[in-house]
């Protein structure tokens, strides 16, 4: 029995964690993440969720406590944003290195300075290579479904890695959307209780995170990297099983109208909805553009991307983060390396939009399609849409 | 315009910064008034003051005043301020923080600044909750109180910020409330003139979050609570422990002389710490 209701996406995210029967939540308040953990604390206090909730003294402590809880065998959840994610940075590596299947909802927000509480991807792009599996969401339904799937992916014994579910601050976290919730019974049957392979237990002591000498460290990191790369198969399987059981089908790379166009946008997160609107508008004027949405960002879904990219002539990579002195924005660099390695001849354009919560309009993407925003001649460059110089 | 208002206006930034973000009835405005009056009384120029803050309701304070201001990250204001003071000891460095900023995420910096006795003034507004993010419990939320993350009652014990500062080694610690505004003026003045790490804890109210959740009434009623529960250090000395059970002390809790970090550093640097021996 599913229920459908109009609900704030943050509250829906906490209900998803409740449906997943999380056992420990350690968090620290930061805008725009707060509604997620606040509602979880209410669910715990009301006895509607059999879990321990602790509001610790910083995000560094939050992720540390999550690692401890997960190492002791609990299904563990947290959420953060922006500065909080960067303060966790050190411990993000500990979580993935110790192979702890923690799930975190990251409510993407701009980084200081200047201080901004609004959405963009500068936080996650600074944490993208921490060894976590990373999913991105376009709407509230995807947030709920991704959190439930995230535990199943993370806890798979061939994976055992933490998973981050990214949702855009405010433009997704604070909007009210119609969302369908699966029943507890159906989630229980999809996601059985977590049985750790190893945990800190007096009956069978183990050591985690121990010192690795130079002759071992490389092998440990290689094994971890291999597990991360191979997790894609599990992710695809879990998405397929979720589709069979709940009727909503997900793939690592999703597309919209790509079959009709030799031009496509590539983007992460909620801006994909604006791009879809722009594509419909273009179509009504007899123009064809496609959209490639990366639902999975880590591990980078190379094969799935190549399958869509191979017959494209022109690609616009749209991103919500500054390159920080790099040749281009992070997603562009990875796609460029993929295209080069596979000897494809595609014109790549790089657009930076929506920094610090700045509005992004479908018209902006129509202008990109029509080349009204002059694409830089040099491919190793990017265009910041609407910037006042 | 009243003289006191004129004085405050002299120190405010009038370009595009108002209206401010604080809720009507918030105590931070009273603390800001006391801060300005004390700075004016001490005779500091605007340009020699550096006001450093972190994040939160109190963290917004430097936005409104016409000093050198440094708006940093949550919890790190004291660490930034330490750098400012070391780079230019002539500056008068004042750090304003909330309870979450100072003793949760920045708690480590707080005890170490006190222990190190670096010449900074730390003003901490304690309203027992994270106000800006929506009323989650902080390290100064008293046991048993309601917050948005302790829906029934809070099961942790609270930090006593002033006592923590005393124990960590701060040579000057004063506590006031936003109800006792004149006392706050004098505590801040003394703290600004103190050589070394000086702390002023300002007990305030968050009627929007803490007061509402705990049915403590309006801002005025919460200030009356401060009036009824604060006891001066002098009066407390005459009272029995039993009588002080639900009370807190206001006034100067400690004022002692201790070697100040930069003076000691200067002795080492100039070799004047003793008979040529580098140890003091």
XYZ file of C-alpha atoms in Angstrom:
669
model
C 0.000 0.000 0.000
C 1.602 3.206 -1.109
C 0.543 6.654 0.011
C 0.890 9.813 -2.032
C 0.957 13.230 -0.441
C 2.094 16.783 -0.929
C 5.056 17.212 1.383
C 8.231 19.245 1.848
C 11.113 17.332 0.286
C 13.244 17.589 3.463
C 10.482 15.995 5.536
C 10.067 13.338 2.846
C 13.805 12.601 3.058
C 13.532 11.984 6.785
C 10.509 9.728 6.253
C 12.601 7.757 3.750
C 15.264 7.283 6.443
C 12.495 6.229 8.836
C 11.174 3.697 6.295
C 14.741 2.385 6.010
C 14.633 1.867 9.799
C 17.810 3.780 10.550
C 19.164 3.046 14.009
C 21.554 5.944 14.693
C 21.400 9.550 13.478
C 24.168 11.965 14.520
C 23.907 15.453 13.078
C 24.652 19.139 13.545
C 22.300 21.885 12.387
C 23.154 23.813 9.222
C 20.873 25.566 6.770
C 19.349 24.159 4.494
C 19.737 20.661 5.949
C 17.964 21.301 9.266
C 14.439 20.147 8.461
C 15.682 16.655 7.616
C 17.346 15.973 10.953
C 14.821 17.970 12.947
C 12.019 15.781 11.683
C 14.055 12.656 12.387
C 14.540 13.814 15.976
C 10.773 14.246 16.260
C 10.128 10.787 14.862
C 12.554 9.330 17.399
C 11.096 11.367 20.279
C 7.546 10.327 19.341
C 8.532 6.676 19.340
C 7.732 6.415 15.631
C 11.321 5.462 14.840
C 13.296 3.067 17.013
C 16.608 4.903 16.781
C 19.067 7.014 18.731
C 19.302 10.650 17.656
C 22.114 12.912 18.829
C 22.674 16.569 18.022
C 26.466 16.643 18.392
C 28.794 19.644 18.668
C 29.973 19.896 15.038
C 29.796 18.144 11.683
C 33.237 16.718 12.317
C 31.780 15.024 15.384
C 28.617 14.070 13.490
C 30.477 12.074 10.836
C 32.839 10.640 13.473
C 29.876 9.446 15.558
C 28.282 7.987 12.421
C 31.489 6.061 11.718
C 31.484 4.736 15.274
C 27.841 3.721 15.091
C 28.264 2.052 11.716
C 31.408 0.259 12.887
C 29.411 -1.076 15.832
C 26.877 -2.483 13.375
C 24.064 0.099 13.304
C 22.274 1.326 10.197
C 23.438 4.942 10.261
C 22.156 8.113 8.635
C 23.070 11.789 8.693
C 22.657 14.924 6.657
C 24.625 18.120 6.121
C 25.321 21.028 3.785
C 28.141 23.277 2.574
C 30.586 24.209 5.373
C 29.326 21.197 7.308
C 30.355 18.866 4.495
C 33.793 20.471 4.326
C 34.207 20.177 8.089
C 33.393 16.467 7.708
C 35.933 16.156 4.913
C 38.595 14.383 6.970
C 36.086 11.812 8.225
C 34.518 11.229 4.785
C 37.718 9.382 3.876
C 37.575 7.411 7.130
C 34.017 6.272 6.362
C 34.914 5.052 2.876
C 38.317 3.656 3.897
C 36.802 1.658 6.749
C 34.091 0.501 4.327
C 31.248 1.738 6.518
C 27.841 1.762 4.777
C 26.656 5.141 6.116
C 24.027 7.031 4.121
C 24.087 10.821 4.052
C 21.658 13.256 2.470
C 23.806 16.167 1.324
C 21.718 19.276 0.801
C 23.926 21.090 -1.683
C 24.771 24.682 -0.816
C 27.375 27.273 -1.778
C 30.579 27.559 0.238
C 31.765 30.684 2.049
C 33.318 33.138 1.523
C 31.347 35.302 0.736
C 28.811 33.768 3.058
C 25.846 32.267 1.239
C 23.195 29.876 2.455
C 21.805 29.234 -1.022
C 22.196 26.287 -3.318
C 24.984 25.305 -5.668
C 27.404 22.391 -6.044
C 30.618 23.900 -4.702
C 30.302 21.794 -1.527
C 29.931 18.415 -3.209
C 32.491 19.161 -5.918
C 35.056 19.779 -3.180
C 34.200 16.382 -1.675
C 33.721 14.387 -4.876
C 36.810 12.189 -4.601
C 36.340 10.965 -1.037
C 35.521 7.379 -2.013
C 31.771 7.667 -1.471
C 29.128 6.499 -3.901
C 27.275 9.623 -5.017
C 23.748 9.921 -6.356
C 22.092 13.137 -7.541
C 18.377 13.873 -7.443
C 16.187 15.934 -9.701
C 12.985 15.906 -7.639
C 11.556 14.879 -4.278
C 10.446 11.436 -5.411
C 14.007 10.662 -6.465
C 15.241 11.803 -3.041
C 12.938 9.388 -1.210
C 13.648 6.487 -3.548
C 17.397 7.167 -3.572
C 17.683 7.149 0.225
C 15.938 3.775 0.407
C 18.073 2.379 -2.431
C 21.229 3.905 -0.921
C 21.123 1.628 2.125
C 20.653 -1.458 -0.027
C 23.586 -0.437 -2.221
C 25.841 0.547 0.684
C 25.204 -2.593 2.722
C 25.698 -5.046 -0.146
C 28.657 -7.198 0.890
C 30.320 -6.643 -2.463
C 30.118 -2.888 -1.879
C 30.303 -1.872 1.796
C 30.822 1.791 1.016
C 29.079 4.948 2.208
C 26.536 6.571 -0.099
C 25.740 10.251 -0.468
C 22.357 11.316 -1.810
C 22.659 14.857 -3.163
C 19.723 17.223 -3.321
C 19.837 20.922 -4.122
C 19.428 23.296 -1.197
C 16.120 25.207 -1.143
C 15.216 24.693 -4.814
C 14.660 21.042 -3.940
C 14.992 20.666 -0.158
C 12.407 23.314 0.740
C 9.771 22.829 -1.950
C 6.531 20.937 -1.470
C 6.044 18.175 -4.008
C 3.622 15.293 -4.473
C 5.551 12.245 -3.306
C 4.612 8.594 -3.211
C 5.792 6.663 -0.165
C 6.081 2.896 -0.259
C 4.594 0.984 2.663
C 6.795 -0.077 5.565
C 6.091 -3.701 4.684
C 7.330 -3.276 1.122
C 10.437 -1.393 2.217
C 11.172 -4.075 4.832
C 10.991 -6.756 2.196
C 13.232 -4.723 -0.179
C 15.674 -3.714 2.538
C 16.215 -6.380 5.195
C 17.933 -5.484 8.498
C 21.626 -4.630 8.204
C 23.885 -7.572 8.984
C 27.459 -6.289 9.089
C 30.271 -8.432 7.762
C 32.513 -7.133 10.515
C 31.546 -5.043 13.471
C 32.986 -3.982 16.781
C 31.632 -6.659 19.051
C 33.073 -8.190 22.229
C 32.374 -11.738 20.998
C 34.511 -11.329 17.912
C 36.936 -8.424 18.237
C 38.233 -6.759 15.069
C 40.525 -3.819 14.322
C 39.407 -1.111 11.949
C 41.472 1.688 10.425
C 44.751 0.263 11.636
C 48.140 1.488 10.502
C 49.169 0.350 7.007
C 52.865 0.351 6.171
C 53.950 1.363 2.655
C 53.911 -2.296 1.540
C 50.179 -2.538 2.402
C 48.636 0.899 1.947
C 48.548 0.777 -1.861
C 46.812 -2.617 -1.842
C 44.240 -1.428 0.697
C 43.425 1.641 -1.390
C 43.382 -0.413 -4.604
C 40.921 -2.852 -3.061
C 38.745 0.054 -1.953
C 38.873 1.669 -5.404
C 38.037 -1.641 -7.064
C 35.046 -2.045 -4.767
C 33.897 1.471 -5.678
C 34.238 0.863 -9.442
C 32.538 -2.541 -9.155
C 29.704 -1.098 -7.083
C 28.145 0.134 -10.324
C 26.858 -3.342 -11.078
C 25.190 -3.531 -7.672
C 23.769 -0.037 -8.153
C 22.231 -1.056 -11.486
C 20.826 -4.245 -9.921
C 19.364 -2.377 -6.947
C 17.794 0.228 -9.257
C 16.312 -2.585 -11.354
C 14.922 -4.397 -8.320
C 13.501 -1.141 -7.000
C 11.795 -0.582 -10.358
C 10.258 -4.060 -10.314
C 8.960 -3.697 -6.779
C 7.871 -0.072 -6.726
C 7.290 0.775 -10.377
C 9.728 3.679 -10.562
C 12.684 2.928 -12.770
C 16.100 4.494 -12.378
C 19.368 4.225 -14.268
C 22.860 5.606 -13.578
C 22.500 7.845 -16.629
C 19.047 8.997 -17.663
C 18.151 10.820 -20.824
C 15.450 13.045 -22.203
C 14.901 13.450 -25.941
C 18.496 12.435 -26.714
C 17.348 10.004 -29.397
C 16.086 12.904 -31.542
C 19.011 15.308 -31.207
C 22.718 15.527 -31.940
C 23.021 18.224 -29.291
C 22.622 17.495 -25.569
C 22.982 19.161 -22.201
C 24.655 17.310 -19.333
C 23.828 18.397 -15.811
C 23.454 17.227 -12.192
C 20.525 17.833 -9.851
C 17.335 19.851 -9.895
C 18.325 22.193 -12.750
C 17.581 19.242 -15.035
C 13.884 20.118 -14.648
C 14.519 23.618 -16.048
C 16.510 22.131 -18.903
C 13.673 19.703 -19.675
C 11.295 22.666 -19.853
C 13.693 24.414 -22.251
C 13.870 21.264 -24.395
C 10.054 21.120 -24.642
C 9.992 24.781 -25.626
C 12.655 24.193 -28.286
C 10.725 21.188 -29.590
C 7.560 23.251 -30.009
C 9.638 25.504 -32.269
C 10.891 22.573 -34.318
C 14.323 22.379 -32.651
C 15.698 19.238 -31.051
C 17.916 19.167 -27.977
C 18.578 16.312 -25.598
C 19.390 16.076 -21.897
C 21.766 13.659 -20.198
C 21.137 13.470 -16.472
C 23.777 11.921 -14.279
C 21.874 10.163 -11.497
C 25.110 8.426 -10.520
C 28.210 10.573 -10.243
C 30.516 8.238 -8.304
C 31.520 5.755 -9.513
C 31.576 7.716 -12.769
C 29.238 5.856 -15.176
C 31.597 5.810 -18.165
C 29.995 3.076 -20.262
C 26.472 4.401 -19.830
C 27.617 7.902 -20.748
C 29.542 6.736 -23.786
C 26.505 4.876 -25.061
C 24.582 8.181 -25.206
C 27.482 10.412 -26.211
C 28.820 8.416 -29.113
C 26.470 9.821 -31.776
C 26.328 13.392 -30.453
C 27.970 16.332 -32.205
C 27.730 19.024 -29.576
C 27.470 18.818 -25.785
C 26.854 21.608 -23.274
C 28.082 20.702 -19.802
C 26.182 22.774 -17.257
C 27.581 22.967 -13.763
C 26.942 24.807 -10.477
C 30.538 25.175 -9.302
C 33.560 27.286 -10.216
C 36.524 25.383 -11.662
C 38.802 26.826 -8.967
C 41.693 27.329 -11.355
C 41.194 24.030 -13.186
C 40.967 23.945 -16.974
C 37.198 23.577 -16.729
C 34.506 22.659 -14.228
C 34.840 19.167 -12.678
C 32.177 17.391 -14.724
C 33.528 18.858 -17.975
C 37.024 17.624 -17.206
C 35.809 14.086 -16.629
C 33.653 14.023 -19.748
C 36.495 15.509 -21.815
C 38.833 12.780 -20.606
C 36.239 10.119 -21.436
C 35.732 11.534 -24.932
C 39.462 11.789 -25.567
C 40.138 8.233 -24.403
C 37.443 6.962 -26.755
C 38.491 9.133 -29.694
C 35.088 10.748 -30.105
C 34.780 14.032 -31.959
C 32.310 16.112 -30.040
C 32.307 19.866 -29.530
C 32.214 20.479 -25.791
C 30.927 23.660 -24.185
C 31.128 24.461 -20.501
C 28.557 26.669 -18.760
C 28.616 27.680 -15.108
C 25.185 28.599 -13.704
C 23.244 29.049 -10.480
C 26.099 29.910 -8.125
C 25.051 30.825 -4.579
C 21.383 30.241 -5.417
C 21.157 32.525 -8.437
C 18.049 31.765 -10.475
C 18.476 29.728 -13.623
C 15.777 30.064 -16.250
C 14.786 27.732 -19.105
C 15.438 30.733 -21.419
C 19.134 30.541 -20.476
C 19.296 27.035 -21.941
C 17.378 28.049 -25.049
C 20.038 30.751 -25.518
C 22.770 28.119 -25.063
C 21.133 25.954 -27.725
C 20.782 28.893 -30.110
C 24.400 29.883 -29.413
C 23.257 33.306 -28.273
C 25.578 32.964 -25.322
C 28.809 33.028 -27.256
C 30.553 29.726 -26.702
C 34.237 30.288 -26.033
C 36.341 29.440 -29.072
C 38.891 27.651 -26.986
C 37.397 24.397 -25.705
C 39.448 24.637 -22.567
C 37.354 27.440 -21.262
C 33.975 28.083 -19.741
C 31.141 30.553 -19.781
C 29.546 31.910 -16.599
C 25.972 32.630 -17.649
C 24.753 36.086 -16.648
C 27.888 37.163 -14.801
C 28.496 40.917 -14.479
C 32.184 41.527 -15.033
C 17.279 62.091 18.981
C 18.323 60.916 22.442
C 22.052 61.209 23.173
C 22.410 57.455 23.568
C 20.753 56.849 20.194
C 23.021 59.418 18.567
C 26.007 57.627 20.031
C 24.887 54.266 18.648
C 24.189 55.769 15.235
C 27.756 57.076 15.165
C 29.022 53.499 15.056
C 26.465 51.870 12.761
C 26.893 51.232 9.068
C 24.125 53.125 7.383
C 24.662 51.839 3.879
C 22.265 49.084 2.844
C 22.594 47.035 6.046
C 19.173 47.650 7.572
C 16.676 46.357 8.554
C 18.711 43.820 10.512
C 17.908 40.098 10.629
C 17.144 39.819 14.348
C 13.614 39.128 15.524
C 11.746 42.008 17.190
C 12.483 41.753 20.919
C 15.810 39.932 20.480
C 18.476 40.597 23.102
C 21.314 40.906 20.599
C 20.387 44.558 19.970
C 20.837 45.333 23.670
C 24.201 43.590 23.615
C 25.183 45.605 20.529
C 24.184 48.818 22.318
C 26.303 47.891 25.345
C 29.223 47.000 23.094
C 29.090 50.360 21.335
C 28.709 52.365 24.566
C 31.637 50.516 26.141
C 33.865 50.976 23.096
C 33.013 54.685 23.042
C 33.707 55.039 26.764
C 37.077 53.294 26.433
C 37.972 55.828 23.752
C 39.026 53.399 21.049
C 38.887 54.737 17.517
C 36.751 52.894 14.997
C 39.796 51.963 12.967
C 41.747 50.276 15.747
C 38.875 47.883 16.518
C 38.592 44.551 14.717
C 35.278 42.852 15.344
C 35.403 39.143 14.502
C 32.409 36.823 14.390
C 31.443 33.306 13.365
C 28.026 32.135 12.183
C 24.603 32.367 13.740
C 22.292 35.136 14.931
C 25.093 36.743 16.956
C 27.494 36.130 14.086
C 25.558 38.702 12.070
C 26.500 41.546 14.438
C 29.645 42.802 12.643
C 27.589 43.408 9.504
C 25.958 46.409 11.159
C 28.881 48.252 12.744
C 31.485 50.544 11.283
C 34.683 48.887 12.543
C 37.142 46.596 10.808
C 35.023 43.446 10.665
C 35.815 39.845 9.855
C 32.880 37.495 9.315
C 34.308 33.978 9.483
C 33.005 30.414 9.642
C 30.991 28.677 12.344
C 33.076 28.155 15.465
C 36.361 29.556 14.136
C 36.060 33.221 15.107
C 38.570 32.914 17.968
C 41.104 31.137 15.766
C 40.832 33.863 13.103
C 41.075 36.507 15.845
C 44.230 34.881 17.222
C 45.840 35.330 13.815
C 44.739 38.967 13.603
C 46.166 39.754 17.030
C 49.486 37.995 16.348
C 49.930 39.810 13.041
C 49.155 43.239 14.465
C 49.137 43.406 18.274
C 48.183 47.101 18.168
C 44.664 46.224 17.073
C 41.908 45.868 19.648
C 40.406 42.535 18.709
C 36.874 41.751 19.912
C 35.176 38.465 19.126
C 31.384 38.095 19.278
C 29.903 34.627 19.361
C 26.751 32.761 20.248
C 26.679 29.765 22.586
C 26.747 27.255 19.739
C 29.555 29.109 18.014
C 31.682 29.480 21.152
C 31.257 26.242 23.070
C 29.925 23.644 20.600
C 31.650 23.726 17.239
C 34.253 26.224 18.494
C 34.612 24.856 22.025
C 38.182 23.722 21.530
C 39.286 27.159 20.326
C 37.532 28.731 23.310
C 39.306 26.746 26.023
C 42.671 27.082 24.292
C 42.367 30.850 23.807
C 41.611 31.079 27.546
C 44.502 28.790 28.472
C 46.926 30.609 26.176
C 45.809 33.984 27.580
C 46.019 35.848 24.334
C 44.882 39.465 24.471
C 41.375 39.183 22.981
C 37.913 40.014 24.262
C 35.328 37.297 23.769
C 31.699 38.403 24.031
C 29.366 35.411 24.105
C 25.633 35.801 23.815
C 24.065 32.781 25.467
C 20.431 32.207 24.522
C 20.496 28.446 25.167
C 19.617 27.387 21.616
C 20.557 27.513 17.929
C 18.146 30.263 16.921
C 18.966 30.874 13.290
C 18.789 27.254 12.107
C 15.434 26.665 13.794
C 15.830 25.955 17.506
C 17.982 22.857 17.930
C 19.530 22.188 21.338
C 22.946 23.681 21.987
C 25.561 22.906 24.656
C 23.923 25.482 26.941
C 20.376 24.164 26.636
C 19.472 23.269 30.228
C 18.547 19.713 31.140
C 14.858 19.021 30.718
C 14.061 21.827 28.272
C 12.332 21.465 24.922
C 13.940 22.278 21.604
C 13.219 21.131 18.069
C 15.727 18.297 18.558
C 14.555 17.443 22.081
C 10.798 17.416 21.577
C 9.935 16.175 25.070
C 12.898 17.164 27.208
C 16.627 17.577 26.837
C 18.632 14.720 28.339
C 22.108 16.329 28.298
C 23.620 18.643 30.913
C 24.487 22.213 29.939
C 27.841 23.930 29.885
C 28.244 26.861 32.245
C 30.181 29.118 29.870
C 31.611 31.466 32.492
C 32.764 28.682 34.772
C 34.267 26.903 31.783
C 36.236 30.073 30.974
C 37.417 30.414 34.591
C 38.506 26.784 34.709
C 40.255 27.032 31.349
C 42.347 29.866 32.753
C 40.837 33.133 31.500
C 42.047 35.956 33.772
C 38.843 37.991 33.349
C 35.345 36.566 33.246
C 32.176 38.586 33.663
C 28.563 37.594 33.260
C 25.596 39.850 32.651
C 22.163 39.705 31.136
C 20.431 41.813 28.536
C 17.993 42.844 31.283
C 20.868 44.338 33.328
C 22.024 46.580 30.482
C 24.063 48.995 32.620
C 25.983 46.156 34.224
C 26.669 44.872 30.720
C 28.144 48.277 29.762
C 30.554 48.178 32.692
C 31.498 44.513 32.227
C 32.345 45.127 28.588
C 34.311 48.246 29.411
C 36.390 46.327 31.970
C 36.846 43.434 29.567
C 38.040 45.736 26.769
C 40.594 47.367 29.077
C 41.797 44.047 30.503
C 45.168 42.856 29.291
C 44.745 39.198 28.390
C 41.861 36.945 27.429
C 38.678 38.516 28.729
C 35.268 36.894 28.534
C 31.849 38.461 28.927
C 28.949 36.031 28.898
C 25.677 37.742 28.047
C 22.612 35.806 29.153
C 19.882 36.539 26.638
C 16.579 35.122 25.449
C 15.378 33.541 22.241
C 11.639 34.020 22.624
C 11.148 32.976 18.987
C 12.519 29.476 19.523
C 13.472 28.632 23.108
C 10.771 30.741 24.755
C 8.016 29.543 22.459
C 8.909 25.854 22.820
C 9.150 26.119 26.614
C 6.151 28.410 27.126
C 8.289 31.134 28.654
C 6.255 33.943 27.152
C 7.222 37.103 25.360
C 10.645 38.718 25.140
C 9.640 40.983 28.038
C 8.589 38.031 30.198
C 11.843 36.258 29.411
C 13.758 39.368 30.449
C 11.765 39.378 33.688
C 12.939 35.804 34.152
C 16.516 37.093 33.843
C 15.759 39.785 36.441
C 14.292 37.213 38.841
C 17.004 34.584 38.441
C 20.170 36.667 38.332
C 21.976 37.400 41.587
C 24.963 39.708 41.819
C 28.247 38.125 42.812
C 28.260 40.271 45.956
C 24.774 39.250 47.003
C 25.406 35.591 46.164
C 28.359 35.571 48.544
C 25.885 36.234 51.398
C 23.431 33.544 50.284
C 23.239 29.862 51.122
C 23.765 27.244 48.424
C 20.142 26.166 48.809
C 18.931 29.704 48.042
C 21.113 29.845 44.913
C 19.782 26.597 43.488
C 17.828 28.025 40.540
C 19.828 31.276 40.337
C 22.883 32.359 38.384
C 25.541 34.874 39.347
C 26.137 38.098 37.469
C 29.042 40.513 37.758
C 32.785 39.892 37.709
C 33.411 36.214 38.359
C 37.181 36.451 38.131
C 39.705 39.234 37.571
C 43.310 38.221 38.064
C 46.709 39.004 36.575
C 48.422 36.371 34.442
C 51.310 36.619 31.967
C 49.855 37.584 28.573
C 50.881 35.555 25.520
C 52.277 38.325 23.355
C 54.245 39.938 26.230
C 55.848 36.600 26.989
C 56.556 36.008 23.333
C 58.213 39.433 23.126
C 60.448 38.558 26.105
C 61.671 35.438 24.339
C 62.155 37.314 21.070
C 64.203 40.118 22.620
C 66.085 37.789 24.971
C 64.848 39.709 28.016
C 63.318 36.732 29.746
C 66.141 36.367 32.251
C 69.922 35.981 32.468
C 70.448 34.958 28.886
C 68.678 31.678 29.570
C 65.817 31.332 27.078
C 63.648 29.773 29.745
C 61.685 32.328 31.799
